[in-house]
Coordinates of C-alpha atoms and ligand atoms in Angstrom, one line a residue:
M1 CA -9.8 12.9 -24.9
S2 CA -10.2 16.6 -25.9
R3 CA -7.9 18.1 -28.5
F4 CA -6.5 20.2 -25.7
L5 CA -4.8 17.5 -23.7
S6 CA -1.0 17.8 -23.8
A7 CA 0.6 15.4 -26.2
R8 CA 2.8 14.1 -23.5
F9 CA -0.2 12.4 -21.9
A10 CA -1.7 10.9 -25.0
D11 CA -0.3 7.4 -24.2
L12 CA -0.7 7.6 -20.4
E13 CA -2.5 4.7 -19.0
A14 CA -4.1 5.8 -15.7
Y15 CA -4.2 3.7 -12.6
V16 CA -7.5 1.8 -12.1
P17 CA -8.5 1.8 -8.5
G18 CA -10.5 -1.2 -7.1
E19 CA -14.2 -0.9 -7.3
Q20 CA -15.8 1.3 -4.5
P21 CA -19.5 0.6 -4.8
Q22 CA -21.4 3.3 -2.9
D23 CA -24.4 1.2 -2.0
M24 CA -22.5 -1.0 0.5
K25 CA -24.3 -4.2 -0.4
Y26 CA -21.1 -6.1 -0.9
V27 CA -18.9 -8.0 1.4
K28 CA -15.9 -5.9 0.4
L29 CA -12.7 -7.8 0.2
N30 CA -11.2 -6.0 -2.8
T31 CA -9.1 -3.0 -1.6
N32 CA -7.4 -4.2 1.6
E33 CA -9.2 -1.8 3.9
S34 CA -9.5 -2.7 7.6
P35 CA -12.9 -4.2 8.5
F36 CA -12.6 -2.4 11.9
P37 CA -13.7 1.3 12.4
P38 CA -11.2 3.8 13.7
A39 CA -10.7 3.8 17.5
P40 CA -13.4 5.7 19.5
A41 CA -10.8 8.4 20.4
V42 CA -10.3 9.1 16.7
L43 CA -13.9 9.9 16.3
E44 CA -13.7 12.2 19.3
A45 CA -10.6 13.9 17.9
V46 CA -12.5 14.8 14.7
N47 CA -15.1 16.6 16.9
R48 CA -17.2 19.7 16.6
I49 CA -14.2 21.9 17.8
E50 CA -12.0 20.6 15.0
T51 CA -14.6 20.7 12.3
G52 CA -15.4 24.2 13.6
R53 CA -11.9 25.2 12.6
L54 CA -12.3 24.2 9.0
N55 CA -12.3 27.9 8.1
L56 CA -8.5 27.9 9.0
Y57 CA -5.8 26.3 6.9
P58 CA -4.0 23.3 8.5
D59 CA -0.4 23.5 9.6
P60 CA 1.6 23.0 6.4
E61 CA 4.4 21.5 8.3
G62 CA 2.1 19.1 10.2
R63 CA 4.3 19.6 13.3
V64 CA 2.2 17.9 15.9
L65 CA 1.6 14.8 13.8
R66 CA 5.3 14.6 12.7
E67 CA 6.4 14.8 16.3
K68 CA 4.0 12.0 17.3
L69 CA 5.2 9.7 14.5
A70 CA 8.8 10.5 15.2
A71 CA 8.4 9.6 18.9
H72 CA 6.5 6.5 18.0
Y73 CA 9.2 5.3 15.6
G74 CA 12.2 6.6 17.6
V75 CA 13.3 9.1 14.9
K76 CA 13.4 12.9 14.7
P77 CA 10.6 15.0 13.1
E78 CA 13.1 15.9 10.4
N79 CA 13.0 12.3 9.3
V80 CA 9.3 12.3 8.7
F81 CA 7.4 13.4 5.6
L82 CA 3.6 13.5 5.3
A83 CA 1.5 12.9 2.2
N84 CA -2.1 12.7 1.1
G85 CA -2.0 8.9 1.0
S86 CA 1.1 7.0 0.2
D87 CA 0.0 7.2 -3.5
E88 CA 0.9 10.9 -3.3
L89 CA 4.1 10.1 -1.6
L90 CA 5.0 7.8 -4.5
N91 CA 4.2 10.6 -6.9
F92 CA 6.6 12.9 -5.0
F93 CA 9.3 10.2 -4.9
F94 CA 9.1 9.7 -8.7
M95 CA 9.0 13.4 -9.3
A96 CA 11.9 14.3 -7.0
F97 CA 14.4 11.5 -7.7
C98 CA 13.7 9.9 -11.0
D99 CA 14.5 11.1 -14.5
R100 CA 16.1 9.8 -17.7
E101 CA 19.5 9.7 -16.1
R102 CA 18.2 8.1 -13.0
P103 CA 15.5 5.7 -14.1
V104 CA 13.6 3.4 -11.8
A105 CA 13.3 -0.4 -11.2
Y106 CA 10.5 -2.2 -9.5
P107 CA 9.2 -5.8 -9.5
A108 CA 7.3 -6.8 -12.7
V109 CA 4.4 -8.0 -10.5
S110 CA 3.7 -5.4 -7.8
Y111 CA 1.6 -2.4 -7.0
G112 CA -0.1 -1.1 -10.1
F113 CA 0.7 2.6 -9.4
Y114 CA 4.5 2.1 -10.0
P115 CA 4.2 1.7 -13.8
V116 CA 1.7 4.5 -13.9
Y117 CA 4.0 7.0 -12.3
A118 CA 6.9 5.8 -14.5
C119 CA 4.7 6.4 -17.5
L120 CA 3.5 9.8 -16.2
Y121 CA 7.1 11.0 -15.9
Q122 CA 8.2 9.2 -19.1
L123 CA 10.9 7.4 -17.4
P124 CA 12.9 4.5 -18.8
R125 CA 11.8 1.7 -16.5
T126 CA 13.1 -1.7 -15.6
E127 CA 10.4 -4.2 -14.5
V128 CA 12.4 -6.9 -12.7
P129 CA 10.7 -10.3 -13.2
L130 CA 9.8 -12.2 -10.0
R131 CA 11.1 -15.8 -9.6
E132 CA 9.2 -19.1 -9.3
G133 CA 6.2 -18.7 -7.1
F134 CA 6.3 -14.9 -7.3
R135 CA 9.4 -14.8 -5.1
L136 CA 11.4 -11.6 -5.1
E137 CA 15.1 -12.4 -5.4
P138 CA 17.1 -9.6 -3.7
E139 CA 20.2 -10.4 -5.8
D140 CA 18.2 -9.1 -8.8
Y141 CA 18.4 -5.6 -7.3
C142 CA 21.9 -5.6 -5.9
G143 CA 24.1 -3.1 -7.7
I144 CA 21.3 -2.5 -10.3
G145 CA 22.4 1.2 -10.4
K146 CA 18.8 2.6 -10.6
N147 CA 16.3 4.0 -8.1
I148 CA 14.3 1.2 -6.7
V149 CA 10.7 0.8 -5.4
I150 CA 9.8 -2.4 -3.7
A151 CA 6.5 -3.1 -1.8
N152 CA 7.4 -5.2 1.2
P153 CA 5.2 -7.3 1.8
N154 CA 4.7 -7.2 -2.0
A155 CA 1.2 -6.6 -3.5
P156 CA -0.7 -8.5 -4.7
T157 CA 1.4 -11.5 -3.6
G158 CA 1.7 -10.9 0.1
R159 CA 5.3 -12.2 0.1
I160 CA 7.9 -10.5 2.2
I161 CA 11.7 -10.3 2.1
S162 CA 13.9 -9.8 5.2
T163 CA 15.5 -6.7 6.6
D164 CA 18.9 -8.2 5.8
D165 CA 17.9 -8.6 2.2
I166 CA 16.7 -5.0 2.0
E167 CA 20.0 -3.8 3.6
R168 CA 22.0 -5.6 0.9
I169 CA 19.9 -3.9 -1.8
V170 CA 20.3 -0.5 -0.1
R171 CA 24.0 -0.9 0.5
S172 CA 24.8 -2.0 -3.0
N173 CA 23.1 1.0 -4.6
P174 CA 24.7 3.9 -2.7
D175 CA 24.1 6.4 -5.5
H176 CA 20.4 5.7 -5.9
V177 CA 17.3 6.0 -3.7
V178 CA 15.6 2.9 -2.5
M179 CA 12.0 3.3 -1.5
I180 CA 10.5 0.4 0.5
D181 CA 6.7 0.6 0.5
E182 CA 5.6 -0.9 3.8
A183 CA 1.9 -0.4 3.3
Y184 CA 1.3 -3.9 4.8
I185 CA 4.1 -4.2 7.3
D186 CA 1.9 -4.3 10.4
F187 CA 0.3 -7.6 9.7
G188 CA 3.1 -9.8 11.0
G189 CA 6.1 -8.5 9.0
E190 CA 9.3 -6.9 10.3
S191 CA 9.9 -3.2 9.3
C192 CA 13.2 -2.1 7.9
L193 CA 12.9 1.3 9.7
P194 CA 15.9 0.5 11.9
L195 CA 18.0 0.9 8.7
V196 CA 17.0 4.5 8.2
G197 CA 19.7 5.9 10.6
K198 CA 22.4 3.9 8.8
Y199 CA 21.7 4.8 5.1
E200 CA 21.2 8.1 3.5
N201 CA 19.6 6.6 0.4
L202 CA 16.7 4.7 2.1
L203 CA 13.1 5.9 2.2
V204 CA 10.5 3.8 4.1
C205 CA 6.9 4.6 3.1
Q206 CA 3.9 3.6 5.2
T207 CA 0.2 4.4 5.1
F208 CA -2.7 4.9 7.5
S209 CA -5.1 3.2 5.0
K210 CA -4.7 -0.4 6.0
F211 CA -3.5 -1.3 9.5
R212 CA -4.7 2.1 10.9
S213 CA -8.3 2.0 9.6
L214 CA -8.1 5.4 7.9
A215 CA -8.3 4.8 4.2
G216 CA -10.9 7.5 3.9
G217 CA -8.7 10.0 5.6
R218 CA -5.9 9.7 3.0
L219 CA -2.6 9.8 4.9
G220 CA 0.8 8.3 4.1
F221 CA 4.2 9.1 5.4
A222 CA 7.8 8.5 4.7
I223 CA 10.7 8.1 7.1
G224 CA 14.2 8.7 5.8
A225 CA 17.4 10.9 6.0
P226 CA 16.6 14.6 6.6
A227 CA 18.1 15.6 3.2
L228 CA 15.7 13.2 1.4
I229 CA 12.8 14.6 3.4
E230 CA 13.9 18.2 2.4
D231 CA 13.9 17.2 -1.2
L232 CA 10.4 15.8 -1.0
D233 CA 9.2 18.9 0.8
K234 CA 10.7 21.1 -1.9
I235 CA 8.4 19.3 -4.4
R236 CA 5.4 19.3 -2.0
Y237 CA 5.7 23.0 -1.4
S238 CA 5.7 23.5 -5.2
I239 CA 2.5 21.6 -5.7
N240 CA 0.3 21.7 -2.6
S241 CA 1.7 22.9 0.7
Y242 CA -1.6 22.1 2.6
N243 CA -1.7 18.5 1.4
I244 CA -3.0 17.0 4.7
N245 CA -6.3 18.4 5.8
R246 CA -7.0 19.4 9.4
L247 CA -9.5 16.6 10.2
T248 CA -7.1 13.9 9.0
M249 CA -4.2 15.4 11.0
A250 CA -6.3 15.3 14.2
A251 CA -7.5 11.7 13.4
A252 CA -4.0 10.5 12.8
V253 CA -2.6 11.9 16.1
A254 CA -5.4 10.1 18.0
T255 CA -4.6 7.0 16.0
I256 CA -1.0 6.9 17.1
E257 CA -2.1 7.5 20.7
N258 CA -4.3 4.4 20.5
H259 CA -1.8 2.1 18.9
E260 CA -2.8 -0.9 21.0
Y261 CA -6.3 -0.9 19.6
Y262 CA -4.9 -1.3 16.1
V263 CA -2.3 -3.9 17.2
N264 CA -5.2 -5.9 18.6
N265 CA -7.2 -5.6 15.4
S266 CA -4.1 -6.8 13.4
R267 CA -3.9 -9.9 15.6
K268 CA -7.5 -10.7 14.8
I269 CA -6.8 -10.2 11.1
Q270 CA -3.7 -12.5 11.2
A271 CA -5.8 -15.2 13.0
N272 CA -8.6 -14.8 10.3
R273 CA -5.9 -15.1 7.7
A274 CA -4.6 -18.4 9.1
C275 CA -8.2 -19.8 9.3
T276 CA -9.0 -18.7 5.8
V277 CA -5.9 -20.1 4.3
A278 CA -6.4 -23.4 6.1
E279 CA -9.9 -23.7 4.8
L280 CA -8.8 -22.8 1.2
D281 CA -6.1 -25.4 1.5
R282 CA -8.8 -28.0 2.4
L283 CA -10.7 -26.9 -0.7
G284 CA -7.7 -27.5 -2.9
F285 CA -6.6 -23.9 -3.4
E286 CA -3.0 -22.8 -3.8
T287 CA -2.3 -19.7 -1.6
L288 CA 1.0 -17.8 -1.4
P289 CA 2.5 -17.3 2.1
S290 CA 1.2 -13.9 3.2
K291 CA 2.4 -11.3 5.7
A292 CA -0.3 -8.9 4.6
N293 CA -4.0 -8.3 5.3
F294 CA -4.8 -10.1 2.0
I295 CA -4.0 -13.4 0.4
F296 CA -3.2 -14.3 -3.2
T297 CA -4.9 -17.5 -4.1
R298 CA -6.0 -19.8 -7.0
S299 CA -8.1 -22.8 -7.5
P300 CA -7.2 -25.7 -9.8
Q301 CA -11.0 -25.9 -10.6
V302 CA -12.1 -22.3 -11.3
D303 CA -9.9 -19.7 -13.0
G304 CA -9.4 -16.3 -11.4
G305 CA -11.8 -14.3 -13.6
T306 CA -14.6 -16.8 -13.1
L307 CA -14.1 -16.9 -9.3
Y308 CA -14.1 -13.1 -9.2
R309 CA -17.3 -12.8 -11.3
E310 CA -19.1 -15.7 -9.5
L311 CA -18.2 -14.2 -6.1
K312 CA -19.4 -10.7 -7.2
A313 CA -22.7 -12.2 -8.4
R314 CA -23.1 -13.6 -4.8
G315 CA -22.3 -10.3 -3.1
V316 CA -18.6 -10.7 -2.4
L317 CA -16.0 -8.4 -4.0
V318 CA -12.4 -9.6 -4.4
R319 CA -9.7 -8.2 -6.8
H320 CA -8.7 -9.9 -10.0
W321 CA -6.4 -8.7 -12.8
D322 CA -6.5 -9.8 -16.5
R323 CA -2.7 -9.7 -16.9
P324 CA -1.7 -13.2 -18.2
E325 CA 0.9 -13.8 -15.4
I326 CA -1.7 -13.4 -12.7
A327 CA -5.0 -14.0 -14.4
G328 CA -5.5 -17.4 -12.7
W329 CA -5.4 -15.7 -9.3
C330 CA -7.5 -13.6 -7.0
R331 CA -6.4 -11.3 -4.2
V332 CA -8.7 -11.5 -1.2
T333 CA -8.6 -9.0 1.6
I334 CA -8.8 -10.5 5.1
G335 CA -11.8 -9.0 6.8
S336 CA -13.7 -9.9 10.0
R337 CA -14.5 -13.5 10.9
E338 CA -18.1 -13.0 9.7
Q339 CA -16.9 -11.6 6.3
M340 CA -14.5 -14.5 5.8
D341 CA -17.2 -17.0 6.7
V342 CA -19.5 -15.5 4.0
F343 CA -16.5 -15.6 1.5
L344 CA -15.8 -19.2 2.3
E345 CA -19.4 -20.2 2.1
K346 CA -19.7 -18.6 -1.4
V347 CA -16.5 -20.3 -2.5
R348 CA -17.8 -23.7 -1.6
E349 CA -21.0 -22.9 -3.4
I350 CA -19.1 -21.9 -6.5
L351 CA -16.9 -25.0 -6.4
R352 CA -20.1 -27.2 -6.3
E353 CA -21.9 -25.3 -9.1
V354 CA -19.1 -24.2 -11.4
G355 CA -16.0 -26.2 -10.6
Ligands
LIG401 C1 -2.8 0.5 -0.6 C2 -1.4 0.7 -1.1 C3 -0.8 2.0 -1.2 C4 -1.7 3.2 -1.1 O1 -2.0 3.6 0.1 P1 -2.7 5.0 0.3 O2 -2.0 5.5 1.5 O3 -4.1 4.7 0.6 O4 -2.5 5.9 -0.9 C5 0.5 2.1 -1.5 N1 1.3 1.0 -1.7 C6 0.8 -0.2 -1.7 C7 1.7 -1.3 -2.0 C8 -0.6 -0.4 -1.4 O5 -1.1 -1.6 -1.4

């Protein structure tokens, strides 16, 4: 730290992204990317013509893409907000709606960026404990009288709550914004998007990074009441009005146009998830029920940190956190069949040698 950094950031603990080794020698199951490349039409969309226009600014309103998303989800373009990854969207949410008078609540075990933004904006925060088995109890949020962020399915647990439960939370906090982070909703879960037309205080956030194989393009979006979208835009235009670059915008339009390709990939991932969980069961692991493209699992024989390190030594990257509540566990992205076979083979080897 230099002596110039503003004192308000002295205690800020920054987010720690998952490892992104640049030599590609790992079977990478640590940051929930898709194992499948973008659809061929997406590569064509980011073609010489589009790259040849990089001298021109992109459309700050992202009209073409917002219309595509609106049509796809049966809403209006005024209901759609675009961000440079849903991480940026979360930043705009915290900046626009949260302050000392309107603090924020989120699950105590959830996406690691929520506490970072709360800390960045020096917000009083309520970290709501999960129940037995990392289950999120909707009652704990009903009438809480705070802004709320919930990842559904939750990360890193993979557990989901129903649209009815979300509706109870949204309805019981009419003077606060509820943000449902649906980064993993397309792996077998049910989206709460149909509630958007009914509630002015609901924002649903999704990303192109997981289901849509576009983590490198950085694109997230929110769907909500036009007034909330206007507020987010006010903040966005005050920070970076060209937050989505031209190539990503073109790639995203082609992605929506090729929805079936991604639905098919998701089916494969869900099948691989079922096979992986079945084999881990057989090996004595405990795995939480997951509706995401990852599983949260632990072995009675090998603790989470050891499993993570031993897998890494054998060329397989998974995610592990040292926080005591979850230190026994590892989060494993569900990749291709071949990747999961390597993962399981290494797990068996580790159980034989270390367990
Ligand atoms: C991956 C993830 C995000 C971030 O997605 P980007 O669009 O890549 O920024 C947001 N929320 C949750 C819960 C995630 O797991």
